[in-house]
Coordinates of C-alpha atoms and ligand atoms in Angstrom, one line a residue:
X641 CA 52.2 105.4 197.1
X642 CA 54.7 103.8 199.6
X643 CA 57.8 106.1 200.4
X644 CA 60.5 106.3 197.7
X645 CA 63.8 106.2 198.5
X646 CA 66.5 108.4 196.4
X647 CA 69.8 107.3 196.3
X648 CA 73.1 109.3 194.4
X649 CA 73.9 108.0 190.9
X650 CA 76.1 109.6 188.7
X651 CA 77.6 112.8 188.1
X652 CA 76.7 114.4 185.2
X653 CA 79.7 116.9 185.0
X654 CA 79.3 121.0 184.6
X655 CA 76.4 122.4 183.8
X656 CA 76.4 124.9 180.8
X657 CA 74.9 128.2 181.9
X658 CA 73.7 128.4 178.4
X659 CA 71.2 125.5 179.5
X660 CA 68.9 128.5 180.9
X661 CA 68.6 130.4 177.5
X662 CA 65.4 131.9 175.8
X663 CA 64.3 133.4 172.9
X664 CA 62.7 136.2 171.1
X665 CA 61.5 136.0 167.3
X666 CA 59.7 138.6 165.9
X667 CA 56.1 137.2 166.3
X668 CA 52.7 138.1 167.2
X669 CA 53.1 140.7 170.8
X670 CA 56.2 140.0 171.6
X671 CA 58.8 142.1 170.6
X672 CA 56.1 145.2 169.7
X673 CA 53.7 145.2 172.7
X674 CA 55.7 142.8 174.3
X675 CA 59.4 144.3 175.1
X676 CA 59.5 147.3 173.3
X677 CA 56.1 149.4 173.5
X678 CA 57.0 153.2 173.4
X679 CA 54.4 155.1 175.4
X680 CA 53.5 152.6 178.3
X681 CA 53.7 154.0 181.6
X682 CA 56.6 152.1 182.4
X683 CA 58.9 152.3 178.6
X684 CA 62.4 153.8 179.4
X685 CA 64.1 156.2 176.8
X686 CA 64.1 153.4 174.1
X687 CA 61.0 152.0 174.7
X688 CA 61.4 149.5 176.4
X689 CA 59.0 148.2 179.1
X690 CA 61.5 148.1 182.6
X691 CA 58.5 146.0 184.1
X692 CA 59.0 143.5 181.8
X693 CA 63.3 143.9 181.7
X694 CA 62.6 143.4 185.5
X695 CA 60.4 140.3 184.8
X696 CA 63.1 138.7 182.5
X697 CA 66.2 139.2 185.3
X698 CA 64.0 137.5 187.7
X699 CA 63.4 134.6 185.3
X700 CA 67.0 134.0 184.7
X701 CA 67.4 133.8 181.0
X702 CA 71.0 133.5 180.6
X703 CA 71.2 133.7 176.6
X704 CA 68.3 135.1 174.5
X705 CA 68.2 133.3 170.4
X706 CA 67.3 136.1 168.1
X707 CA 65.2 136.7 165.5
X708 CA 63.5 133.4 164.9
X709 CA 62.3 130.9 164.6
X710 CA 60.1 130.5 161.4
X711 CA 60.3 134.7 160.8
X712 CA 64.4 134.0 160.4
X713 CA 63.7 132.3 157.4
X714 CA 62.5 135.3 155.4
X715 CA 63.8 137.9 156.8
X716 CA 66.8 140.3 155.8
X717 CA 68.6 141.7 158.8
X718 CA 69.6 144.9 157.4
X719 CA 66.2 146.0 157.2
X720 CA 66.4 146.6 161.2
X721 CA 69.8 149.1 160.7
X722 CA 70.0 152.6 160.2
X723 CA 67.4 155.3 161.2
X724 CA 64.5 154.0 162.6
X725 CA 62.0 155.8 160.1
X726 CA 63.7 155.0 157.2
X727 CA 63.2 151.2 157.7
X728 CA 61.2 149.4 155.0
X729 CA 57.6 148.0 156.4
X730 CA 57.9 143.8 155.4
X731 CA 55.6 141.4 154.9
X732 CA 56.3 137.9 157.2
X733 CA 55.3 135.3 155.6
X734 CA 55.4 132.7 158.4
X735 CA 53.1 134.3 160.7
X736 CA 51.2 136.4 158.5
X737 CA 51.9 139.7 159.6
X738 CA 53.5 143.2 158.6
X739 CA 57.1 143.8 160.1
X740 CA 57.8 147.4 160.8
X741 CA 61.3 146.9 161.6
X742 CA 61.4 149.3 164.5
X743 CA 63.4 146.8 166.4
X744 CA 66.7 145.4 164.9
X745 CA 69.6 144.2 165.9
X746 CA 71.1 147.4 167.6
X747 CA 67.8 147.9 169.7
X748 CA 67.8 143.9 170.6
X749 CA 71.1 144.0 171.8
X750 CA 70.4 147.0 174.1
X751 CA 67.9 145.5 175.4
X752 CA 70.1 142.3 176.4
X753 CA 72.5 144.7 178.4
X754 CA 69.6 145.6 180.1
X755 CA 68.3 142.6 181.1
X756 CA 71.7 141.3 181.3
X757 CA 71.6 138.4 178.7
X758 CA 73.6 137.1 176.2
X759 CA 72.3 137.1 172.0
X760 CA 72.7 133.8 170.3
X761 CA 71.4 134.9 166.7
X762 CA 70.3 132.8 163.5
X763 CA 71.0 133.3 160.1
X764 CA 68.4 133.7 157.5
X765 CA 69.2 130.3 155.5
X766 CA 65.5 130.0 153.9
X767 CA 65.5 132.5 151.2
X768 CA 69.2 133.4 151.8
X769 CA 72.4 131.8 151.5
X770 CA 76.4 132.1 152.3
X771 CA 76.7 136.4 151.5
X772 CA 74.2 137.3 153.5
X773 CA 75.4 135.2 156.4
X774 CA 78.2 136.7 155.9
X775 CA 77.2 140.3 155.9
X776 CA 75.4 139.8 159.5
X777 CA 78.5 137.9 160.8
X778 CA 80.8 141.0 159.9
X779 CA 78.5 143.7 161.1
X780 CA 78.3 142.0 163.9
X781 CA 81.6 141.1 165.1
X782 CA 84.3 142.7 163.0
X783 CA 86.4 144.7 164.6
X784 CA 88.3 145.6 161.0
X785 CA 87.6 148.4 159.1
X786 CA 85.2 147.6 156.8
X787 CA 82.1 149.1 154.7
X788 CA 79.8 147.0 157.2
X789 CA 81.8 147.9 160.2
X790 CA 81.7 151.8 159.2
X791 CA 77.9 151.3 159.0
X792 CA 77.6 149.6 162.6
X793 CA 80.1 152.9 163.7
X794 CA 77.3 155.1 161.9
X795 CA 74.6 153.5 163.4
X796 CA 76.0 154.2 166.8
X797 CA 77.8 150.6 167.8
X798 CA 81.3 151.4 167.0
X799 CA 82.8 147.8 169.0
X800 CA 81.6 144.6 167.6
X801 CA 78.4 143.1 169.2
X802 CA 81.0 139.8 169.7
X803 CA 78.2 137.6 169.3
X804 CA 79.4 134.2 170.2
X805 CA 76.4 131.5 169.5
X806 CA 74.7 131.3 165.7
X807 CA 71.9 129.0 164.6
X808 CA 72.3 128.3 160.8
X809 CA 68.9 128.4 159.9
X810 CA 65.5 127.0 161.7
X811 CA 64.0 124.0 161.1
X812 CA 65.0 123.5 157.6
X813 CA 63.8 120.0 157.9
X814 CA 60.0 121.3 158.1
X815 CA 57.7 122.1 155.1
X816 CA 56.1 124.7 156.7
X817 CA 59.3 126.7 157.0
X818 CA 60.3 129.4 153.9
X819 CA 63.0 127.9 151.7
X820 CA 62.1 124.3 153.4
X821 CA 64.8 121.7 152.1
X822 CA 65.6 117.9 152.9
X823 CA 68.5 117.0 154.6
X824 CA 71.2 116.9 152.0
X825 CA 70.4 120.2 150.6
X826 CA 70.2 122.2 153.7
X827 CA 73.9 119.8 155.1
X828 CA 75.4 121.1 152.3
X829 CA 74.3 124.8 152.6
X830 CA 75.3 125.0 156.8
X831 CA 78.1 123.6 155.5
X832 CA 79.0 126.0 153.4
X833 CA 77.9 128.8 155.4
X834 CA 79.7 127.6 158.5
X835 CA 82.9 127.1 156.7
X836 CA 82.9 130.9 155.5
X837 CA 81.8 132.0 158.8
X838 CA 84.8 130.5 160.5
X839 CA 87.1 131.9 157.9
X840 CA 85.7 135.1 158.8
X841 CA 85.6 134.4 163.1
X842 CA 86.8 131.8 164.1
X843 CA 85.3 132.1 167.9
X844 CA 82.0 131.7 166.5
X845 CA 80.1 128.3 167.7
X846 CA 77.7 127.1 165.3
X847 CA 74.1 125.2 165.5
X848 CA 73.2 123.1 162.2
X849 CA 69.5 122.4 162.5
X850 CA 68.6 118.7 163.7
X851 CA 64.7 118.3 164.0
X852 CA 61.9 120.6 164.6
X853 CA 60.1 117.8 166.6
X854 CA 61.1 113.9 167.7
X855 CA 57.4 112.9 165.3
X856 CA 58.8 114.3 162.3
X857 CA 58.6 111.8 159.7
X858 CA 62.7 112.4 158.9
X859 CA 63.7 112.4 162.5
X860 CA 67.1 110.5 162.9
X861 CA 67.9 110.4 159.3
X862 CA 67.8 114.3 158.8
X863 CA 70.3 113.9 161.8
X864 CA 72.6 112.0 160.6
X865 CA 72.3 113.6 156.7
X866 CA 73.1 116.8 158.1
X867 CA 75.6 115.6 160.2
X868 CA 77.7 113.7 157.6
X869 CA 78.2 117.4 155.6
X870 CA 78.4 119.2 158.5
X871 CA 80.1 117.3 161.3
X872 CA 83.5 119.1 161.0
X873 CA 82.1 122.5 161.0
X874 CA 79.6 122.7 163.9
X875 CA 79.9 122.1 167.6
X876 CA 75.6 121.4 168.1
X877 CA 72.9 120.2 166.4
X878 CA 69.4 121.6 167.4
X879 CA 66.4 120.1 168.6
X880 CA 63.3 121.4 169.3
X881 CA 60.2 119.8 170.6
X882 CA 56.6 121.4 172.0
X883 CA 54.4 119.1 174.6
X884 CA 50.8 119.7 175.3
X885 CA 47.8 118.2 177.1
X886 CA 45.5 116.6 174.3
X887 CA 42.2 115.3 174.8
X888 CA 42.0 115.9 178.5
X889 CA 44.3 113.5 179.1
X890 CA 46.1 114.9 181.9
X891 CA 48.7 112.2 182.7
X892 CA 49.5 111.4 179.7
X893 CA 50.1 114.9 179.4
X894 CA 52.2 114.8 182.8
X895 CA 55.3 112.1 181.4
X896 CA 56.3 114.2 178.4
X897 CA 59.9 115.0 179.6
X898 CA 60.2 110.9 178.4
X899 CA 60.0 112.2 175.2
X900 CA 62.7 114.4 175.9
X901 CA 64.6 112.2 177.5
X902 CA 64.2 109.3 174.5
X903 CA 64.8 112.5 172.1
X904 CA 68.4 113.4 173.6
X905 CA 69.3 109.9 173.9
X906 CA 68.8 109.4 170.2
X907 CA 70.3 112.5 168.7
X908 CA 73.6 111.7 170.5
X909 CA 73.1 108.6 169.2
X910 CA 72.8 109.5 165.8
X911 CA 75.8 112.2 166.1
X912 CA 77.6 109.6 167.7
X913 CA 77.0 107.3 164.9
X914 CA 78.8 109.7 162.3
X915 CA 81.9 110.2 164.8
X916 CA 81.9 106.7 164.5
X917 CA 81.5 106.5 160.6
X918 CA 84.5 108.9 160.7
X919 CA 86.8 107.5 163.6
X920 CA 86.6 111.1 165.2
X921 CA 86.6 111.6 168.8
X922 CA 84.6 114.7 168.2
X923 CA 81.3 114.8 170.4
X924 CA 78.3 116.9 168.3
X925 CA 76.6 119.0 171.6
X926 CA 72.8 119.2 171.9
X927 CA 71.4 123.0 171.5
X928 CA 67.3 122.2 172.7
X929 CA 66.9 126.0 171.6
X930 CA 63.0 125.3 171.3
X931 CA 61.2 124.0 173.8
X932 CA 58.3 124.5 176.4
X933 CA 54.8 123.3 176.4
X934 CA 52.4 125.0 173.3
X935 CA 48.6 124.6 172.7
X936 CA 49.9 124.1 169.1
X937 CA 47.1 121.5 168.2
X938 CA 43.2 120.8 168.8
X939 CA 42.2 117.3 169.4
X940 CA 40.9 116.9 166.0
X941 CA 45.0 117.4 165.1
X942 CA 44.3 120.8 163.0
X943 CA 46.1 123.7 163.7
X944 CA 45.0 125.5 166.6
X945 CA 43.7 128.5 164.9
X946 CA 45.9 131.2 165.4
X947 CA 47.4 131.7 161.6
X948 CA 43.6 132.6 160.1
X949 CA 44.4 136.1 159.7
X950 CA 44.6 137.7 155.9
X951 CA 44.9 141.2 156.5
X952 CA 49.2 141.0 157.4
X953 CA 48.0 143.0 160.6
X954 CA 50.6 144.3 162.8
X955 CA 52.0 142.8 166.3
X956 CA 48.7 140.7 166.6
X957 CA 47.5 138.4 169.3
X958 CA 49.0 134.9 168.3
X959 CA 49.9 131.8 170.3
X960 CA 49.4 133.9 173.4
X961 CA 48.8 130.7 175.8
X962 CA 47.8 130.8 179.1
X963 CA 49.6 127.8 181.1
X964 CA 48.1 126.2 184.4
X965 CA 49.7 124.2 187.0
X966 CA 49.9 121.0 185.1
X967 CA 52.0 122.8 182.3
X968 CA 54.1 124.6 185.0
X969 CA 54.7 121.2 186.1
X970 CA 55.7 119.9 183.1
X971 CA 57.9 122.9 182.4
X972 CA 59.8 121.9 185.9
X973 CA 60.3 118.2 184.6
X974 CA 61.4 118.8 181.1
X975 CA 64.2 121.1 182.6
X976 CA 65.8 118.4 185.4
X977 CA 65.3 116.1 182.4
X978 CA 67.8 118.7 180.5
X979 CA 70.2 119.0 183.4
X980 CA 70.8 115.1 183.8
X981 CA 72.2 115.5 180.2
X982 CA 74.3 118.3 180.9
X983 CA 76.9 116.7 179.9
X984 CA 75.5 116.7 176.0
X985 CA 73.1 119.5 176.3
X986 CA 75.0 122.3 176.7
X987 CA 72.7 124.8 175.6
X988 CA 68.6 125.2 175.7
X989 CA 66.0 127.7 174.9
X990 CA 62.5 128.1 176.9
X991 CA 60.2 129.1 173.7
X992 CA 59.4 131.8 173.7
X993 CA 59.8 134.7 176.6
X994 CA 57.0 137.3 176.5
X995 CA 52.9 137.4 175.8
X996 CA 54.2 134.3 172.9
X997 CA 54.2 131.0 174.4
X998 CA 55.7 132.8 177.1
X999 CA 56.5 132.9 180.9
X1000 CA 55.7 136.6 181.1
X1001 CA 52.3 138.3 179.9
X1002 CA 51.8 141.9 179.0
X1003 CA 48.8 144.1 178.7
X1004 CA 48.9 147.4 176.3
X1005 CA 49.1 149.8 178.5
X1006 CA 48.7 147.9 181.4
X1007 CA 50.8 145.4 184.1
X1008 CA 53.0 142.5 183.4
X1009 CA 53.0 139.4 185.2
X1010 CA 54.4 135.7 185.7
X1011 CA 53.1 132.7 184.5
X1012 CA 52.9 129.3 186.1
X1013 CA 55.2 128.2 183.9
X1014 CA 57.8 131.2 185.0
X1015 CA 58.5 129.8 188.6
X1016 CA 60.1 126.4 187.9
X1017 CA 62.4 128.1 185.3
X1018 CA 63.2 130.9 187.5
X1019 CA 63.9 128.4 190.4
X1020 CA 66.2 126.2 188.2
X1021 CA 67.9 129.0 186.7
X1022 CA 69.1 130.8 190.2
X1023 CA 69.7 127.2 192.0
X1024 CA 70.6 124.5 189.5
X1025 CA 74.3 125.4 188.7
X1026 CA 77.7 124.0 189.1
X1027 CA 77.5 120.4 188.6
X1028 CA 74.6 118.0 187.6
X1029 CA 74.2 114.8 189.2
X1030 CA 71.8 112.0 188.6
X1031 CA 69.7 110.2 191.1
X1032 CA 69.1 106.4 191.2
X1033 CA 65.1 106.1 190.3
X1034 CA 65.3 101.9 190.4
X1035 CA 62.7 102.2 193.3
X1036 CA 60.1 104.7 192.2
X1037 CA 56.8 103.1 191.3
X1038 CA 55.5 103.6 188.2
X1039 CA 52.6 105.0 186.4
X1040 CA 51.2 103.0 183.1
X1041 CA 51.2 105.2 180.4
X1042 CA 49.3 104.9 176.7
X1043 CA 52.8 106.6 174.8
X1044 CA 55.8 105.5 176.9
X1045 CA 54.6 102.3 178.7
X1046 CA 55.2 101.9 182.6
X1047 CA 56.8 105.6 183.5
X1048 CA 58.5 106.3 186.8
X1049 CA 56.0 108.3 188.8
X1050 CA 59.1 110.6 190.3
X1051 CA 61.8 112.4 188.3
X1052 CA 64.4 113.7 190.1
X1053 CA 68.4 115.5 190.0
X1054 CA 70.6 117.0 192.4
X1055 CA 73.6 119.9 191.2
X1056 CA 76.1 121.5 193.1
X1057 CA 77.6 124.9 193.1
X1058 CA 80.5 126.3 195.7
X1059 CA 77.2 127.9 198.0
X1060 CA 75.2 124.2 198.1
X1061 CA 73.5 121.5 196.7
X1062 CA 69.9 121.7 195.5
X1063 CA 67.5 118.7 195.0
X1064 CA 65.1 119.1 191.7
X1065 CA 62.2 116.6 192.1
X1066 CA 58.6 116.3 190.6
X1067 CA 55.4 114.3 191.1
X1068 CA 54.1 113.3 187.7
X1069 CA 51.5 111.2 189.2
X1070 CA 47.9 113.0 188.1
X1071 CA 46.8 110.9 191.6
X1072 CA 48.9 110.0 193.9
X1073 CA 51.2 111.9 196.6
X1074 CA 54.5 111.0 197.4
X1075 CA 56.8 110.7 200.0
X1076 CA 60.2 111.2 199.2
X1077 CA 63.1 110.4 200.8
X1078 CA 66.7 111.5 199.9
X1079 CA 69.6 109.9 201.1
X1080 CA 72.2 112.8 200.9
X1081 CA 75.5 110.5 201.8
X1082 CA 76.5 110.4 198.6
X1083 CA 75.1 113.7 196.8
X1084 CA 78.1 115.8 196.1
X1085 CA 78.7 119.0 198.3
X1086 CA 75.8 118.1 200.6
X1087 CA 77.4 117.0 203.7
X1088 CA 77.2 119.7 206.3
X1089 CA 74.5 121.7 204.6
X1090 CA 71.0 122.6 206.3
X1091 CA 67.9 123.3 204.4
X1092 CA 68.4 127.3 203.5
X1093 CA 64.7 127.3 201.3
X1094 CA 62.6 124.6 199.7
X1095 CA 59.7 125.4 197.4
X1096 CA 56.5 123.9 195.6
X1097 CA 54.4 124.5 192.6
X1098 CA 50.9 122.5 193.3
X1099 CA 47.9 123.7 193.5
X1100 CA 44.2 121.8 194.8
X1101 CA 43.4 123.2 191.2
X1102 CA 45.6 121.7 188.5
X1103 CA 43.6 123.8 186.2
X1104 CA 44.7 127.2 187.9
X1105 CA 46.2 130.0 186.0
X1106 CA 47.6 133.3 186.6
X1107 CA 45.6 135.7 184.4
X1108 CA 45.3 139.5 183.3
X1109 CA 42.9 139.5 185.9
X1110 CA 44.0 137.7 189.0
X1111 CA 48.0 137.6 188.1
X1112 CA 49.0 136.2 191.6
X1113 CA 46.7 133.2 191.5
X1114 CA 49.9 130.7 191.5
X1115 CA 52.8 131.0 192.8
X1116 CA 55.1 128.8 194.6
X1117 CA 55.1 128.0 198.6
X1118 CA 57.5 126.9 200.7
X1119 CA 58.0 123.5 201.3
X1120 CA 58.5 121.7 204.6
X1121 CA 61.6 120.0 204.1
X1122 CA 63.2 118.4 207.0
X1123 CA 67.1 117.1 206.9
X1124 CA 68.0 114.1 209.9
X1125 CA 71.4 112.5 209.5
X1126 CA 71.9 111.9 205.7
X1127 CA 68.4 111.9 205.2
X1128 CA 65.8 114.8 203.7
X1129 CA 62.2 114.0 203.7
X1130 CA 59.6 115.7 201.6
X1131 CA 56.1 115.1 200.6
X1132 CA 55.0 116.0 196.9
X1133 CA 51.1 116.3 196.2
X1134 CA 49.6 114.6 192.7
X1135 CA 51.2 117.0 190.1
X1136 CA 53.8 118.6 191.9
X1137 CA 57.5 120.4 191.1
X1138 CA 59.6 121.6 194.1
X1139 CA 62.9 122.2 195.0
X1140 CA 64.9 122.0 198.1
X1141 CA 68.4 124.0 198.7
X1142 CA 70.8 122.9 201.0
X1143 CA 73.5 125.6 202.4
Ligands
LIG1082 O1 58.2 129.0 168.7 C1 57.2 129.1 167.7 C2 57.6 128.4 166.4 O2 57.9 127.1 166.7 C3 59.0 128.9 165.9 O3 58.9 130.0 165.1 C4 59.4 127.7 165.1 O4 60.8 127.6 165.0 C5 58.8 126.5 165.7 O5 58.1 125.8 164.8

């Protein structure tokens, strides 16, 4: 590949900190075994693993969605209040497994002080309904004096939990999910739901569920169903979308931020399409509050094989992937694909964050450690804040792909904070290097700044994987990046994600 040459385009405007959000839903290891295992070496007085509180500060996570996912759907909230051995045993339907209930809401949200993130919860609008929305919203952040407020004093959180960001449901629009319903139905329940909710706080901002996936069959109409009852009572509609390699077609695998990119571009449009519909100047945000690569499927299409068990065990082994370079990669593309949206996407959440489709692995008993997939996040999360801006890819080659057609080979985004710029780029070519260069004249904030760090996650090995036992096998290196005049140059292997940081 001949030398590419990078030019400013754009600004995107701010860029939400909620953009670098995660989640934990009661599934499989990850809250029991995961974050909370009383007994290991390293559990503080609650429980709580500080390895793993240490792992999640390092990654970034700047909000943390609560409880689910498909478990939100069937579960009742209250069952996680109140004295820890008096909490009813439940079965979960949607992953097959018993729920002791040993972590609830007060436990979660000790846990976020400790690792210093914020909770973004969902209501349980699959086998429940307006009350019981309700009930959470003013246990949670009532600072009356109530019969639920008396309860959270007794239960030893006398100040409201002030929880600002709530999902209204998950995936309502797929038949998988408990209490599935089609678009009108479930409009006209978040509807509902939001409008008590705000009568109750009005501070709260509200997520109506758009699609659980761009394939579904009712993609775009589900949108704009929903949106037309609930346009006036939510400020985002959800998305949530899952890439992986299938049938060892590695580049195919390496383009899928387009699909991101083509998703966002059409939900606007369809929210945009109802402001129109309604002459309202309002503009629907994007919550992407599931997303990440996930060995969901095998080739043959069938399910991957993790929801055979019948015996509702306990905290079992499911989805517990283990992500290589090429996913890491991915990962790294799918989030400068989120900040040149900024201005839209204003909130996102890496799915999931520990041992489930996660960028942190634990071991009962044993160590924690980092995933491929960890590093691009963590990277983005500390240096791509303050201000998105896009970068003119007219002049990148392209790679001919089977899904999206002829694909630009390079991706790329620059943001700026008041401590420097930092340059996001990827190499989604599965063959050839390439030589970048960047013409900084026009980047925002990067006139006067020096190279302060540049990194790279590449490997020989696109295969490579950090594992239980070689953890350390990946991890980034530092990139030679060299600034003359306006100019930086940098050279990106086949399948590559870096960064450079100017200061
Ligand atoms: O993240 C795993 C599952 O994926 C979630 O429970 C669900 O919302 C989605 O289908």
């Amino acid at each position: 590949m001949s030398t590419v040459r990078l030019r400013a385009d754009r600004s995107v405007g701010p860029i939400d900190s909620r953009l670098f959000g995660g989640f934990v839903e009661h599934l499989g290891r990850h809250v029991y075994d995961g974050i909370f295992e009383p007994g290991h070496p390293a559990a503080d007085a609650e429980g709580f693993r500080e390895d793993v509180i240490a792992l999640v500060r390092e990654l970034g996570v700047t909000t943390i969605r609560y409880p689910g996912g498909n478990f939100v759907s069937g579960y009742r909230w209250e069952d996680g209040i109140g004295p820890a051995e008096e909490r009813p045993r439940r079965l979960d339907l949607a992953w097959r497994s018993t729920e002791t209930n040993r972590v609830g809401l007060h436990e979660f949200s000790s846990w976020l002080d400790k690792v210093g993130s914020d909770l973004m919860l969902a209501v349980n609008l699959g086998t429940r309904g307006v009350a019981e929305a309700l009930d959470l919203l003013e246990y949670a952040n009532s600072a009356a004096d109530t019969a639920w407020t008396r309860r959270r004093a007794e239960n030893g959180h006398p100040q409201p939990f002030g929880v600002r960001m709530w999902c209204l449901g998950n995936e309502m629009d797929g038949p998988w999910q408990v209490g599935h319903r089609n678009a009108e139905d479930y409009g006209k329940l978040a509807s509902r739901t939001a409008k008590a909710m705000r009568m109750l706080d009005s501070s709260v901002e509200l997520v109506a569920c758009g699609s659980s996936a761009r394939d579904m069959p009712t993609f775009g109409s589900w949108e704009r169903e929903v949106l037309r009852h609930t346009f006036d009572d939510v400020d985002f509609i959800s998305c949530h979308a899952y890439y992986q390699e299938r049938h060892g077609k590695a580049q195919e695998f390496l383009v899928s931020a387009v699909d991101t990119d083509l998703f966002v571009r059409e939900v606007i449009a369809a929210a945009d399409e109802i402001a129109a519909e309604r002459g309202s100047d309002k503009r629907i945000m994007l919550s992407f509050d599931e997303w990440n690569v996930w060995y969901q499927f095998a080739d043959d299409g069938t399910k991957s094989g993790d929801l055979v068990s019948d015996d509702w065990p306990e905290a079992p082994r499911l989805l517990e992937d283990v992500y290589n370079v090429m996913d890491a990669v991915v990962v790294g593309d799918v989030l400068i694909t989120l900040l040149q949206h900024a201005d839209r996407v204003r909130s996102a959440s890496l799915a999931q964050l520990v041992n489930v489709i996660a960028p942190i692995m634990t071991e009962p008993g044993g160590p924690a450690w980092r995933q491929t997939t960890f590093f691009p996040f963590s990277l983005t999360s500390r240096l791509g804040r303050g201000e998105a801006q896009r970068l003119d890819l007219g002049d990148v080659p392209s790679i001919a792909t089977e899904r999206f057609g002829d694909v630009a080979a390079v991706n790329a985004v620059a943001t700026t904070d008041a401590e420097g710029t930092s340059v996001f780029l990827v190499n989604r070519s599965a063959g050839e290097p390439a030589d970048i260069e960047i013409d900084l004249a026009a980047i925002a904030g990067a006139a006067g700044r020096t190279v302060a760090e540049a990194w790279l996650v590449a490997d020989d090995d696109i295969r490579a994987r950090n594992t239980l036992a070689e953890p350390e096998r990946v991890a980034p290196v530092a990139l030679a990046a060299a600034r003359e005049g306006d100019t930086l140059r940098v050279s990106l292997p086949p399948v590559a994600w870096a960064v450079v940081r100017l200061a």
